[in-house]
Tab-separated table of C-alpha atoms in Angstrom:
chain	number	residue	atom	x	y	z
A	1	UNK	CA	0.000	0.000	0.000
A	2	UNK	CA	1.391	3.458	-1.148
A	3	UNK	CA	1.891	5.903	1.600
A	4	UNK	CA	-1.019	8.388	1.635
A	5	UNK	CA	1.159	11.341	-0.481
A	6	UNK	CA	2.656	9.081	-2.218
A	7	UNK	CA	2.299	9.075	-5.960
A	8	UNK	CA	3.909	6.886	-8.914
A	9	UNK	CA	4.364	7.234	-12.962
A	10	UNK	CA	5.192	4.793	-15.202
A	11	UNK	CA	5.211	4.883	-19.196
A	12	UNK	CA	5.337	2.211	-21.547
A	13	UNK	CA	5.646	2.289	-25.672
A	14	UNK	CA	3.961	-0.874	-26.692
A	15	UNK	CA	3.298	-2.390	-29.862
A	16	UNK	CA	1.377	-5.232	-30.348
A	17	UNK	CA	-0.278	-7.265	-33.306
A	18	UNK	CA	-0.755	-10.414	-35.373
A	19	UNK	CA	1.131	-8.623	-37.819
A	20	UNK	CA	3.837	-8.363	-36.178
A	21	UNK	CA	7.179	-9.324	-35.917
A	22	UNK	CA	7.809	-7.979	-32.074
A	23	UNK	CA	11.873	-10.053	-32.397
A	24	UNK	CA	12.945	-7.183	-35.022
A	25	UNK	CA	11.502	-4.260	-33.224
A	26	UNK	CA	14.741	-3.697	-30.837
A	27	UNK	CA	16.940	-3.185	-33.639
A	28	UNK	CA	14.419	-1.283	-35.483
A	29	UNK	CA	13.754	1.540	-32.480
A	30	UNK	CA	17.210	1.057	-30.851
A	31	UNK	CA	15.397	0.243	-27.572
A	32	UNK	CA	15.809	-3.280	-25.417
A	33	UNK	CA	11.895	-4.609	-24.434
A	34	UNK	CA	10.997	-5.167	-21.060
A	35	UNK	CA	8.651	-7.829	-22.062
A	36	UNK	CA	8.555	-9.670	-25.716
A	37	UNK	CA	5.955	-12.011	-26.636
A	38	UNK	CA	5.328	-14.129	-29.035
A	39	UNK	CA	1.505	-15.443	-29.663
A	40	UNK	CA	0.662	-18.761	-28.487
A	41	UNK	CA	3.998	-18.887	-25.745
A	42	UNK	CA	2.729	-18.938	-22.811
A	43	UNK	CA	3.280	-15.339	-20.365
A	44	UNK	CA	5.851	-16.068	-17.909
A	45	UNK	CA	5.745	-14.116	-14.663
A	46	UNK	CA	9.095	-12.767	-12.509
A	47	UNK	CA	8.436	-14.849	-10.007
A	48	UNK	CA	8.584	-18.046	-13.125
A	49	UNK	CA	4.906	-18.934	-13.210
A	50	UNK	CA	3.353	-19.576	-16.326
A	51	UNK	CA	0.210	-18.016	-17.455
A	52	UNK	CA	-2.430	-18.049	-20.506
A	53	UNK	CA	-0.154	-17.741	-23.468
A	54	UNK	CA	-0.091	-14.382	-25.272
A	55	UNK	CA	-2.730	-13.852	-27.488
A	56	UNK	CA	-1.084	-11.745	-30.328
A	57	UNK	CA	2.442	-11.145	-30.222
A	58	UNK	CA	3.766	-7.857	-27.865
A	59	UNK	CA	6.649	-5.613	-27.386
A	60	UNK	CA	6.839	-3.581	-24.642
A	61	UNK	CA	9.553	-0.834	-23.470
A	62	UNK	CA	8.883	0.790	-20.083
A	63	UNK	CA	10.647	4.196	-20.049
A	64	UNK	CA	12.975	3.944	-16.613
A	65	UNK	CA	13.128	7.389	-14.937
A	66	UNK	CA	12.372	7.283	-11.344
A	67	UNK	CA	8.491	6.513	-10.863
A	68	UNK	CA	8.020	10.045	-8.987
A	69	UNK	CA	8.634	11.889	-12.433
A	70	UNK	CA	5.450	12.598	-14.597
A	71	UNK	CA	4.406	11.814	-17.959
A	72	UNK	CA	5.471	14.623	-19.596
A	73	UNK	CA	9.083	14.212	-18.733
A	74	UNK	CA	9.135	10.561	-19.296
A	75	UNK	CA	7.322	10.617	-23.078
A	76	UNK	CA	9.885	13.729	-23.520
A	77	UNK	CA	12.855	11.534	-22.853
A	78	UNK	CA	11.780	8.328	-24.708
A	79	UNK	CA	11.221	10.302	-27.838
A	80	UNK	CA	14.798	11.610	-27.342
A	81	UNK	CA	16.306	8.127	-26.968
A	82	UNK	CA	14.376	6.516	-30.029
A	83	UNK	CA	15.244	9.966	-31.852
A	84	UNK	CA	14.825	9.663	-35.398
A	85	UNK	CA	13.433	6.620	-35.190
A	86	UNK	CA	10.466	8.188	-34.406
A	87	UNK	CA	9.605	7.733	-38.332
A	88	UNK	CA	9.571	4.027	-37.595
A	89	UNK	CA	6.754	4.227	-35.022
A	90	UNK	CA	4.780	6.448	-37.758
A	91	UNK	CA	5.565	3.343	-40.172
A	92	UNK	CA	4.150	1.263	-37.549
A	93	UNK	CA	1.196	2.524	-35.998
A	94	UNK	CA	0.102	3.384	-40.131
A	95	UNK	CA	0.488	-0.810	-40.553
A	96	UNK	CA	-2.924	-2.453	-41.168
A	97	UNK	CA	-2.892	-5.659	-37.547
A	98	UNK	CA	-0.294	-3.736	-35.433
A	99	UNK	CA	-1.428	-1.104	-32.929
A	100	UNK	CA	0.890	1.175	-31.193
A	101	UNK	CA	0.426	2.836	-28.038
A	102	UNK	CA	1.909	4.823	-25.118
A	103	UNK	CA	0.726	3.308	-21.902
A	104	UNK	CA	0.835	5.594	-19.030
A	105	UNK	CA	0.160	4.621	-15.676
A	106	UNK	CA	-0.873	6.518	-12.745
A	107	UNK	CA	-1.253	5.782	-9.281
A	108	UNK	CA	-1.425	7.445	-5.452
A	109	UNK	CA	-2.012	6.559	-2.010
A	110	UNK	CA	-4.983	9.336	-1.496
A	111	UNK	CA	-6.607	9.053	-4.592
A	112	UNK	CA	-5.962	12.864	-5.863
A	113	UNK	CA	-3.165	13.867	-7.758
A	114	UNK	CA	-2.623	14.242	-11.836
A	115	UNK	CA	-0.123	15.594	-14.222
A	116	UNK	CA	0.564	18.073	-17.368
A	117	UNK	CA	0.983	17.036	-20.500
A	118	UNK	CA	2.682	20.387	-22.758
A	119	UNK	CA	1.585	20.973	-25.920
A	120	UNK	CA	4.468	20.086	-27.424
A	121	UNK	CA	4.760	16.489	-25.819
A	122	UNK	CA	1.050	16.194	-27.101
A	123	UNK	CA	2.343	17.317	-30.776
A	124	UNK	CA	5.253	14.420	-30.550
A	125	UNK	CA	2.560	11.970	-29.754
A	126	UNK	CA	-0.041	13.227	-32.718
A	127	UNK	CA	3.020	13.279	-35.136
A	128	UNK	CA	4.097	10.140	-34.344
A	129	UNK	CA	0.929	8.315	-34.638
A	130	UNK	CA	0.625	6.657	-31.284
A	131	UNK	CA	-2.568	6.394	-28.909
A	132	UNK	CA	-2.441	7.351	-25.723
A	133	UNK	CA	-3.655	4.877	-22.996
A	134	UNK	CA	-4.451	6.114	-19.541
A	135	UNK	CA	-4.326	3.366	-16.783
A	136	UNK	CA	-5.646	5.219	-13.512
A	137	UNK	CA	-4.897	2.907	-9.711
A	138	UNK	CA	-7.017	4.245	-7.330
A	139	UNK	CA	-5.719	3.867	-3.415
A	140	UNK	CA	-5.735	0.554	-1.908
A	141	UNK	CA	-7.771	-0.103	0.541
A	142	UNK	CA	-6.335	-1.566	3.648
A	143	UNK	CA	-9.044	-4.430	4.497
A	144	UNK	CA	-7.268	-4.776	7.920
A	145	UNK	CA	-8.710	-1.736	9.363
A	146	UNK	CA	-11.433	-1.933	11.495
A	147	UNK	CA	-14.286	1.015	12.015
């Protein structure tokens, strides 16, 4: 459980599709994948346990600033490290079976809390053809409490 000010950010460029070849994508965007799946293998989890098998093939790279900085900063700096392979995610996204997307996550321990996105991080995202997901964690609630 998240201490009651305590807030987190993550952001994740993932690309997923029957289309799709997810093994040639790391030397395509110059960026190694936190997760890489292939359809019909099954999921593995960190702890080793195996789960349903993927059901289209995934690649997923999870931008690695510290989880207290917001989106803004983190989409800002993954568009600088894949710079001008930004033209491949255009490529991408505009490929009939793949979908591309910026997954940003956002949780805190009270509930309340948000972020900026600048126009100009917005105009990286629109030029670049991605979608933006929004994955919102509300507080957890601790059932050990008693009223």
């Amino acid at each position: 459980m998240l201490d009651e000010d305590a807030k987190w950010f993550a952001v994740s460029l993932r690309i997923t599709g029957d289309a799709l070849d997810p093994t040639q994508l790391e030397s395509l965007l110059g960026l190694k994948p936190d997760i890489l799946g292939i359809m019909g293998q099954p999921r593995m989890g960190k702890q080793g346990r195996q789960y349903a098998p993927y059901e289209t093939n995934l690649w997923s790279y999870r931008e690695g600033l510290s989880s207290e900085i917001g989106f803004d900063q983190r989409i800002q700096s993954l568009f600088e490290r894949l710079g001008h392979r930004v033209s491949e995610l255009q490529r991408l996204s505009a490929t009939e079976g793949v979908d591309v997307e910026l997954f940003c996550g956002f949780g805190s321990g009270n509930g309340q809390g948000g972020d900026t996105l600048r126009p100009e991080t917005l105009k990286l995202l629109v030029d670049s053809g991605l979608s933006l997901t929004l994955d919102l964690y509300p507080p957890t609630i601790d059932t050990d409490d008693t009223a």
